[in-house]
Short mmCIF file of C-alpha atoms and ligand atoms in Angstrom, two decimals:
data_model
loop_
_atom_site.label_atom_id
_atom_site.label_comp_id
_atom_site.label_asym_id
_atom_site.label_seq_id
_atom_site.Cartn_x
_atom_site.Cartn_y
_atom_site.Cartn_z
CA UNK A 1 28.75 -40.44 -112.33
CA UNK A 2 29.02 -42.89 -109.64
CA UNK A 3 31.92 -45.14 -110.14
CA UNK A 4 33.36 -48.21 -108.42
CA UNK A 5 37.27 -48.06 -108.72
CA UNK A 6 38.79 -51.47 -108.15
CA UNK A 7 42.72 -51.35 -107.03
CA UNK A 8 42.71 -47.72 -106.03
CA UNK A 9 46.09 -48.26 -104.30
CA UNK A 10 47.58 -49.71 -106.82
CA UNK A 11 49.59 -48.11 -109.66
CA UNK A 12 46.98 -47.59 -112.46
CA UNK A 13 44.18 -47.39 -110.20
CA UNK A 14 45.40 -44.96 -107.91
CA UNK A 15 46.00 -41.73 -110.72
CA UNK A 16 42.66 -43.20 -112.76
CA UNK A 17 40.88 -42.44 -109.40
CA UNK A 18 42.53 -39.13 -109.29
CA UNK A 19 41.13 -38.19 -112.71
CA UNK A 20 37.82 -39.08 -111.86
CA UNK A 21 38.03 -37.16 -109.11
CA UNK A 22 39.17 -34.53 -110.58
CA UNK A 23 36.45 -34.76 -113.53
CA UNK A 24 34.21 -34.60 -110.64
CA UNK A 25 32.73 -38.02 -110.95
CA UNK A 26 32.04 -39.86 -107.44
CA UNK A 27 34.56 -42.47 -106.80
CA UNK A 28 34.26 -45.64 -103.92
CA UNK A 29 38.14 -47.01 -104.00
CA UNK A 30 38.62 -50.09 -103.02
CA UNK A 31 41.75 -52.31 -102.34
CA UNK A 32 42.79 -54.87 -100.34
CA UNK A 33 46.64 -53.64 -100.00
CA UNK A 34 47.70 -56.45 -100.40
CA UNK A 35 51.85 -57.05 -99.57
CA UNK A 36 52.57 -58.31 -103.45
CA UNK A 37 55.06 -55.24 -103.11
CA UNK A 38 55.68 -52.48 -100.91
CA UNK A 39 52.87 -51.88 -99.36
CA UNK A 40 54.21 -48.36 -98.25
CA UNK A 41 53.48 -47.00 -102.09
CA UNK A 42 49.45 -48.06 -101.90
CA UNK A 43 49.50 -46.44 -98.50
CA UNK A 44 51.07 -42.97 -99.98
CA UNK A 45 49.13 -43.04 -103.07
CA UNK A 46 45.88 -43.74 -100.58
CA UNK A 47 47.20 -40.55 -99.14
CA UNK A 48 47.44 -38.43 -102.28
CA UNK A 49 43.86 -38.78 -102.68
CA UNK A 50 43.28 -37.97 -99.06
CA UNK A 51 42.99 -41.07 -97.44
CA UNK A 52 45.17 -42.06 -94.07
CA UNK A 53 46.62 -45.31 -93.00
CA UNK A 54 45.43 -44.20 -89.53
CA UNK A 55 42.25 -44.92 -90.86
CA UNK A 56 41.75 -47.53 -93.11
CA UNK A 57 40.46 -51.02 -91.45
CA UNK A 58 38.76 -53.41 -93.07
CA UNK A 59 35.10 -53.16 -94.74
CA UNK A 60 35.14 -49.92 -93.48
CA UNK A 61 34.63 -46.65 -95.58
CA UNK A 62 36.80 -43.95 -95.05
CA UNK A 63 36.20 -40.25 -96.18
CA UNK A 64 38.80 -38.64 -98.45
CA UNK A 65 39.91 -35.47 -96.29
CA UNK A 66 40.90 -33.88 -99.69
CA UNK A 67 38.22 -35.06 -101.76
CA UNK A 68 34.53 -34.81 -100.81
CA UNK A 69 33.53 -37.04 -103.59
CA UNK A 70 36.00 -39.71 -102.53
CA UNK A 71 35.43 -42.62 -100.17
CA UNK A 72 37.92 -45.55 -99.40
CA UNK A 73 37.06 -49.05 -98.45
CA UNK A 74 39.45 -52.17 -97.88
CA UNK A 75 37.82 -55.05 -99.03
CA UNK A 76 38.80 -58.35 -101.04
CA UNK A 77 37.75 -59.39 -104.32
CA UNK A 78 36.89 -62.12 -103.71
CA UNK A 79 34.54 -61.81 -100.79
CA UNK A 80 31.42 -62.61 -102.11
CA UNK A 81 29.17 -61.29 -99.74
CA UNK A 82 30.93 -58.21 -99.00
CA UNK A 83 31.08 -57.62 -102.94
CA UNK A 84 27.26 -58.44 -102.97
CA UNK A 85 26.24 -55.54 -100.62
CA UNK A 86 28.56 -52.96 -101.53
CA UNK A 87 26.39 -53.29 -105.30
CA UNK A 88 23.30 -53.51 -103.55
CA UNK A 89 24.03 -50.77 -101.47
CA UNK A 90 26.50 -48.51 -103.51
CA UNK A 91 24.20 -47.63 -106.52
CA UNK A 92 27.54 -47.86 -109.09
CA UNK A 93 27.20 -46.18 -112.98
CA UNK A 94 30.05 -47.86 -114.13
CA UNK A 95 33.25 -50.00 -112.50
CA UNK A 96 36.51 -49.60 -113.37
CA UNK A 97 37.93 -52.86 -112.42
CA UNK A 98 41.88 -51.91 -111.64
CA UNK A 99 42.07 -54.47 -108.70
CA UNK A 100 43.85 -58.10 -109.68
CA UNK A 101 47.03 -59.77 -109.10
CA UNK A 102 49.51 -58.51 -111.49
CA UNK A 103 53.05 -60.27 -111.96
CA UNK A 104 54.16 -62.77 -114.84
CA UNK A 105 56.36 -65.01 -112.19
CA UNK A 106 54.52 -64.80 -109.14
CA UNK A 107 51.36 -66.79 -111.09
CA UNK A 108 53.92 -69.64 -111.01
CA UNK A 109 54.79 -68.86 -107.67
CA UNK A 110 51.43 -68.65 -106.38
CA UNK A 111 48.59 -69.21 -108.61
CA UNK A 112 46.24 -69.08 -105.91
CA UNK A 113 46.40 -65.33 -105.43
CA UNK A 114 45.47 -65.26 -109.01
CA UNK A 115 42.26 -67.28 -109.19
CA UNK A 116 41.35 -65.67 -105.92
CA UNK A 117 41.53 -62.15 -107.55
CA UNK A 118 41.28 -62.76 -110.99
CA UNK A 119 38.91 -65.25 -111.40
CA UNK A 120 36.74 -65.20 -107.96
CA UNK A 121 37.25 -61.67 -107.82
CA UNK A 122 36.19 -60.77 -111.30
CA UNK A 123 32.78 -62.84 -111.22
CA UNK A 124 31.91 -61.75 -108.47
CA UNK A 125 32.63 -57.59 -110.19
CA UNK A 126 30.05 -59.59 -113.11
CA UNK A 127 27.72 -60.68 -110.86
CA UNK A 128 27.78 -57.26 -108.82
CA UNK A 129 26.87 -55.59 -112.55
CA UNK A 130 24.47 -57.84 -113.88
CA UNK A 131 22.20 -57.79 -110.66
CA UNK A 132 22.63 -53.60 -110.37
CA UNK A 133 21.92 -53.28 -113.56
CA UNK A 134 25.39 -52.16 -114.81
CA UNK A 135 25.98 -51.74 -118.43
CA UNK A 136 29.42 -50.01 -118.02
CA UNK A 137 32.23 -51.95 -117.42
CA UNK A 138 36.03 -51.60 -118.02
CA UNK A 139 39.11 -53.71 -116.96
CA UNK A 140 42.22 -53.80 -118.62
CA UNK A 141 44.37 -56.35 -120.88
CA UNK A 142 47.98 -57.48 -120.38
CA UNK A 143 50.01 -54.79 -122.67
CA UNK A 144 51.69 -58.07 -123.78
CA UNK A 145 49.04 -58.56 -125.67
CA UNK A 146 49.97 -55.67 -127.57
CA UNK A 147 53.27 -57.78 -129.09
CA UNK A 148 52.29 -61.14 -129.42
CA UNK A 149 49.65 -63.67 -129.43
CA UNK A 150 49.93 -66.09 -126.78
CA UNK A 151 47.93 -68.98 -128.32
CA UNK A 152 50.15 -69.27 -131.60
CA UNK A 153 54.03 -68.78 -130.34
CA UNK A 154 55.96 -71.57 -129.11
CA UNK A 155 59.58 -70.28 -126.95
CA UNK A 156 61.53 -72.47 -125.07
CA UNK A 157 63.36 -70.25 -122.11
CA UNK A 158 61.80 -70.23 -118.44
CA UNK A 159 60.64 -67.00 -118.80
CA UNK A 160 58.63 -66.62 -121.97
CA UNK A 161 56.98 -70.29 -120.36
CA UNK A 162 55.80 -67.94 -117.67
CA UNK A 163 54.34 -65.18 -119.16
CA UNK A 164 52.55 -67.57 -121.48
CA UNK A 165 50.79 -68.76 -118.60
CA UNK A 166 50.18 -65.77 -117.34
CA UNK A 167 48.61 -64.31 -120.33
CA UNK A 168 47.20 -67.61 -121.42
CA UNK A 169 45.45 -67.84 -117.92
CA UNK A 170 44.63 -63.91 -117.46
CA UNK A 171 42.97 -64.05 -120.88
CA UNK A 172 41.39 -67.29 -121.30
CA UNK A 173 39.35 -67.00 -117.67
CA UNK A 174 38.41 -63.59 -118.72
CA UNK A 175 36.90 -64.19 -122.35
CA UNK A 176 35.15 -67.02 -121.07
CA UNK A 177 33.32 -64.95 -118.41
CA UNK A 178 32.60 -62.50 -120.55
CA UNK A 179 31.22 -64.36 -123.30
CA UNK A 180 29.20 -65.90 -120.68
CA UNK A 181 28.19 -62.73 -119.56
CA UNK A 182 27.84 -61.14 -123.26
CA UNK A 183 25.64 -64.21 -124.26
CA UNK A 184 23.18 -65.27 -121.45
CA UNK A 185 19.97 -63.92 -120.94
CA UNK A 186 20.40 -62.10 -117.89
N1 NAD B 1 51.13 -51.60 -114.93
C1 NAD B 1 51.13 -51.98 -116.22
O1 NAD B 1 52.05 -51.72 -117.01
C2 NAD B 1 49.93 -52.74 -116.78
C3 NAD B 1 49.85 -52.98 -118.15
C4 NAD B 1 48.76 -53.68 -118.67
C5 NAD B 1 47.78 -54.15 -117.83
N2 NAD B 1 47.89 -53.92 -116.50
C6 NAD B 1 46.80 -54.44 -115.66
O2 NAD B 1 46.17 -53.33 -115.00
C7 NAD B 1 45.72 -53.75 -113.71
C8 NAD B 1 46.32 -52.85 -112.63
O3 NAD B 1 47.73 -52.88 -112.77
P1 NAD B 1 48.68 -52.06 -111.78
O4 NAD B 1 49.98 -51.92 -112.45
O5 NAD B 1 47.99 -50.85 -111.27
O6 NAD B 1 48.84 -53.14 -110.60
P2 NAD B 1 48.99 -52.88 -109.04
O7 NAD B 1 49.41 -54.20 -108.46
O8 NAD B 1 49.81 -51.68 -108.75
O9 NAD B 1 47.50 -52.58 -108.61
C9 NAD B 1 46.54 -53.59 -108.39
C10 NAD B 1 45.88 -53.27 -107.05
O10 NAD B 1 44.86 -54.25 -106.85
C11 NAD B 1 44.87 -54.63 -105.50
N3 NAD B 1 44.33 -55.98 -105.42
C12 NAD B 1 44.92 -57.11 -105.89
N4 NAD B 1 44.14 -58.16 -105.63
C13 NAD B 1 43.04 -57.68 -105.00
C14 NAD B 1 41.88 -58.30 -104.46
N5 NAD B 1 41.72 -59.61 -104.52
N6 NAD B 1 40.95 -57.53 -103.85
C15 NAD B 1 41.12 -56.18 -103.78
N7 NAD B 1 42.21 -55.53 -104.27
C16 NAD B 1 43.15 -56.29 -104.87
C17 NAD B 1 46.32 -54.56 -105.06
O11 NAD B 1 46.47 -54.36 -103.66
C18 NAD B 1 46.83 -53.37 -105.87
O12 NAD B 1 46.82 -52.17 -105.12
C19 NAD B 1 46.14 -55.24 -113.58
O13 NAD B 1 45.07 -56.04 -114.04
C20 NAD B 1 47.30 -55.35 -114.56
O14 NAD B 1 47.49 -56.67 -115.01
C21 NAD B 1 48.93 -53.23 -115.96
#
């Protein structure tokens, strides 16, 4: 299959590519590395699939040395127009949508970064399906929601405030989209 792979530097994303790669699907990674944290780790997981800082640059594709079915590109989110012709032009199966700002705290800190990624970002991943014709989508949920619902607890410390927003926020923008998505006639 031919598979989009949101936030192939990133933790998850970067050893999901790696099985896919390894299951001999055809994988486009793309990241924007950004500098939430080190950005030394996306670089050296970039190069475990065969990809070199020398030569990643923006909205450009680089070929895995390693991998022939492996190709990297450094793009935002939330670029709309770069989003709408890497669909148009990439001829994607499926997505695997790994790419978003993670982080409980730093939504407080900067809640910008998350509307950017998670919200922009993810309609835009919608949008890039429903015009190519993509039927296959996956993205994951916060593991917090594993524990507890967010909606129906009330805590009073700083922290628990925080990841209810976070979750609260994460969630809410994403079930609306997708019921959006799940219920309009396309
Ligand atoms: N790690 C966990 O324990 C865990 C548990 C449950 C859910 N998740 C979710 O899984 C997803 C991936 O988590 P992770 O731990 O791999 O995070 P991560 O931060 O290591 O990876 C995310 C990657 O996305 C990239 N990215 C962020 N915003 C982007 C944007 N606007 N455009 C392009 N790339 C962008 C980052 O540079 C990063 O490499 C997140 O949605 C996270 O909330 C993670």
């Amino acid at each position: 299959m031919n598979i989009l792979l949101t936030g192939s530097a990133g933790f998850i994303g970067s050893y999901v590519s790696r099985c896919l790669l390894d299951r001999g699907d055809t994988v486009v990674g793309l990241d924007n590395i950004n500098s939430y944290y080190d950005i030394n780790l996306k670089y050296g997981r970039l190069r475990t699939l065969g990809v070199n800082r020398e030569a990643i640059d923006w909205y450009k594709f680089v070929q895995s040395d390693t991998f022939a079915n492996f190709r990297f590109i450094r793009m935002n989110l939330e670029d709309r127009q770069a989003m709408k012709m890497l669909f148009a032009n990439g001829h994607f199966d499926v997505v695997v949508n790994l790419g978003a700002q993670a982080g409980v705290r730093y939504s407080i800190e900067n809640p910008y970064a998350y509307v950017e990624s998670n919200v922009d970002g993810f309609l835009n991943i919608l949008e890039g399906c429903r015009h190519s014709g993509i039927f296959s989508l996956a993205a994951p949920k916060s593991h917090k929601h594993k524990h507890k619902s967010a909606l129906h607890e009330t805590r009073s410390t700083a922290h628990s405030l925080e990841s209810d927003l976070h979750i609260l926020f994460k969630t809410y923008i994403q079930i609306c989209l997708h019921i959006h998505y799940i219920h309009e006639p396309h």
